[in-house]
PDB file of C-alpha atoms in Angstrom:
ATOM      1  CA  UNK V   1       0.000   0.000   0.000  1.00 50.00           C
ATOM      2  CA  UNK V   2       1.422   3.369  -0.973  1.00 55.00           C
ATOM      3  CA  UNK V   3       0.627   6.662   0.648  1.00 56.00           C
ATOM      4  CA  UNK V   4       0.188   9.930  -1.230  1.00 61.00           C
ATOM      5  CA  UNK V   5       1.486  11.883   1.771  1.00 60.00           C
ATOM      6  CA  UNK V   6       4.889  13.528   1.325  1.00 60.00           C
ATOM      7  CA  UNK V   7       7.697  11.458   2.822  1.00 55.00           C
ATOM      8  CA  UNK V   8       8.616  14.271   5.212  1.00 54.00           C
ATOM      9  CA  UNK V   9       5.182  14.266   6.859  1.00 56.00           C
ATOM     10  CA  UNK V  10       4.403  10.535   7.068  1.00 57.00           C
ATOM     11  CA  UNK V  11       3.997   9.039  10.531  1.00 58.00           C
ATOM     12  CA  UNK V  12       6.253   6.041   9.830  1.00 59.00           C
ATOM     13  CA  UNK V  13       9.406   7.927   8.831  1.00 62.00           C
ATOM     14  CA  UNK V  14      11.882  10.243  10.515  1.00 67.00           C
ATOM     15  CA  UNK V  15      12.159  13.102   7.992  1.00 70.00           C
ATOM     16  CA  UNK V  16      11.754  10.518   5.209  1.00 80.00           C
ATOM     17  CA  UNK V  17      15.336  10.754   4.004  1.00 86.00           C
ATOM     18  CA  UNK V  18      15.969   7.031   3.523  1.00 88.00           C
ATOM     19  CA  UNK V  19      12.530   6.496   1.982  1.00 85.00           C
ATOM     20  CA  UNK V  20      12.973   9.383  -0.461  1.00 85.00           C
ATOM     21  CA  UNK V  21      16.445   8.250  -1.523  1.00 86.00           C
ATOM     22  CA  UNK V  22      15.162   4.702  -1.933  1.00 86.00           C
ATOM     23  CA  UNK V  23      12.281   5.925  -4.112  1.00 84.00           C
ATOM     24  CA  UNK V  24      14.539   8.126  -6.230  1.00 83.00           C
ATOM     25  CA  UNK V  25      17.140   5.432  -6.862  1.00 84.00           C
ATOM     26  CA  UNK V  26      14.800   2.444  -6.904  1.00 86.00           C
ATOM     27  CA  UNK V  27      15.964   0.334  -3.982  1.00 87.00           C
ATOM     28  CA  UNK V  28      14.522  -0.756  -0.656  1.00 90.00           C
ATOM     29  CA  UNK V  29      15.048   1.997   1.929  1.00 88.00           C
ATOM     30  CA  UNK V  30      15.586  -0.562   4.690  1.00 89.00           C
ATOM     31  CA  UNK V  31      19.100  -1.247   3.370  1.00 91.00           C
ATOM     32  CA  UNK V  32      20.011   2.404   3.824  1.00 91.00           C
ATOM     33  CA  UNK V  33      18.414   2.404   7.277  1.00 90.00           C
ATOM     34  CA  UNK V  34      20.544  -0.600   8.268  1.00 92.00           C
ATOM     35  CA  UNK V  35      23.700   1.138   7.060  1.00 92.00           C
ATOM     36  CA  UNK V  36      22.828   4.299   8.993  1.00 91.00           C
ATOM     37  CA  UNK V  37      21.988   2.391  12.169  1.00 90.00           C
ATOM     38  CA  UNK V  38      25.253   0.398  12.127  1.00 94.00           C
ATOM     39  CA  UNK V  39      27.281   3.524  11.362  1.00 93.00           C
ATOM     40  CA  UNK V  40      25.444   5.352  14.153  1.00 91.00           C
ATOM     41  CA  UNK V  41      27.065   2.997  16.657  1.00 93.00           C
ATOM     42  CA  UNK V  42      30.529   3.893  15.366  1.00 93.00           C
ATOM     43  CA  UNK V  43      30.256   7.661  14.899  1.00 93.00           C
ATOM     44  CA  UNK V  44      26.965   9.293  15.897  1.00 92.00           C
ATOM     45  CA  UNK V  45      27.960  12.910  15.128  1.00 95.00           C
ATOM     46  CA  UNK V  46      29.123  12.116  11.612  1.00 95.00           C
ATOM     47  CA  UNK V  47      26.092   9.946  10.833  1.00 92.00           C
ATOM     48  CA  UNK V  48      23.605  12.520  12.124  1.00 91.00           C
ATOM     49  CA  UNK V  49      25.292  15.312  10.173  1.00 94.00           C
ATOM     50  CA  UNK V  50      25.321  13.194   6.990  1.00 93.00           C
ATOM     51  CA  UNK V  51      21.670  12.253   7.551  1.00 91.00           C
ATOM     52  CA  UNK V  52      20.606  15.878   8.062  1.00 91.00           C
ATOM     53  CA  UNK V  53      22.711  16.939   5.057  1.00 93.00           C
ATOM     54  CA  UNK V  54      21.018  14.307   2.900  1.00 91.00           C
ATOM     55  CA  UNK V  55      17.699  15.527   4.289  1.00 89.00           C
ATOM     56  CA  UNK V  56      18.442  19.025   2.998  1.00 91.00           C
ATOM     57  CA  UNK V  57      19.442  17.621  -0.401  1.00 89.00           C
ATOM     58  CA  UNK V  58      16.237  15.557  -0.588  1.00 86.00           C
ATOM     59  CA  UNK V  59      14.137  18.546   0.498  1.00 85.00           C
ATOM     60  CA  UNK V  60      15.761  20.770  -2.126  1.00 88.00           C
ATOM     61  CA  UNK V  61      15.293  18.159  -4.856  1.00 84.00           C
ATOM     62  CA  UNK V  62      11.612  17.672  -3.955  1.00 83.00           C
ATOM     63  CA  UNK V  63      11.000  21.434  -3.901  1.00 85.00           C
ATOM     64  CA  UNK V  64      12.902  22.123  -7.129  1.00 86.00           C
ATOM     65  CA  UNK V  65      11.556  19.153  -9.090  1.00 82.00           C
ATOM     66  CA  UNK V  66       8.049  18.399  -7.753  1.00 77.00           C
ATOM     67  CA  UNK V  67       6.694  17.005 -11.028  1.00 60.00           C
ATOM     68  CA  UNK V  68       9.255  14.207 -11.152  1.00 55.00           C
ATOM     69  CA  UNK V  69       8.561  13.206  -7.556  1.00 46.00           C
ATOM     70  CA  UNK V  70       4.784  13.309  -8.090  1.00 53.00           C
ATOM     71  CA  UNK V  71       5.069  11.292 -11.304  1.00 58.00           C
ATOM     72  CA  UNK V  72       7.205   8.660  -9.578  1.00 56.00           C
ATOM     73  CA  UNK V  73       4.702   8.393  -6.733  1.00 57.00           C
ATOM     74  CA  UNK V  74       1.734   8.027  -9.097  1.00 62.00           C
ATOM     75  CA  UNK V  75       3.421   5.618 -11.491  1.00 60.00           C
ATOM     76  CA  UNK V  76       2.088   2.124 -11.200  1.00 57.00           C
ATOM     77  CA  UNK V  77       2.360  -1.076 -13.152  1.00 58.00           C
ATOM     78  CA  UNK V  78       0.669  -0.874 -16.525  1.00 60.00           C
ATOM     79  CA  UNK V  79      -1.014  -4.074 -17.570  1.00 60.00           C
ATOM     80  CA  UNK V  80      -1.515  -4.807 -21.259  1.00 59.00           C
ATOM     81  CA  UNK V  81      -5.112  -4.600 -22.330  1.00 59.00           C
ATOM     82  CA  UNK V  82      -6.657  -6.496 -25.194  1.00 61.00           C
ATOM     83  CA  UNK V  83      -9.216  -4.937 -27.514  1.00 61.00           C
ATOM     84  CA  UNK V  84     -11.929  -7.283 -26.326  1.00 60.00           C
ATOM     85  CA  UNK V  85     -11.480  -6.468 -22.620  1.00 59.00           C
ATOM     86  CA  UNK V  86     -14.435  -4.534 -21.333  1.00 57.00           C
ATOM     87  CA  UNK V  87     -14.581  -2.518 -18.148  1.00 62.00           C
ATOM     88  CA  UNK V  88     -17.820  -4.271 -17.177  1.00 64.00           C
ATOM     89  CA  UNK V  89     -19.118  -7.566 -18.422  1.00 65.00           C
ATOM     90  CA  UNK V  90     -22.646  -7.785 -19.765  1.00 71.00           C
ATOM     91  CA  UNK V  91     -24.415 -10.705 -18.111  1.00 71.00           C
ATOM     92  CA  UNK V  92     -27.644 -12.260 -19.397  1.00 77.00           C
ATOM     93  CA  UNK V  93     -30.743 -11.765 -17.283  1.00 80.00           C
ATOM     94  CA  UNK V  94     -31.724 -14.913 -15.435  1.00 76.00           C
ATOM     95  CA  UNK V  95     -35.244 -16.201 -16.093  1.00 65.00           C
TER      96      UNK V  95
END
């Protein structure tokens, strides 16, 4: 299930940095979250500054290029459709 809410304002993300980067580059954001969490144990100041810096980059990219972000969010799988497919099927009336 996908939400139409901006990644910065969703209840299940912290600023939405990992989610936004994952959406932009087409990978699962959990991998980036794992990398950040392991690196956080080693050097918290560096990781937090990198995370906030990436947050500013993501915010700037979403503000400067909103059409691309909206198009990526609305893009879904397109199934081929045959000419004889109808939106609704006509059924005979039962006697």
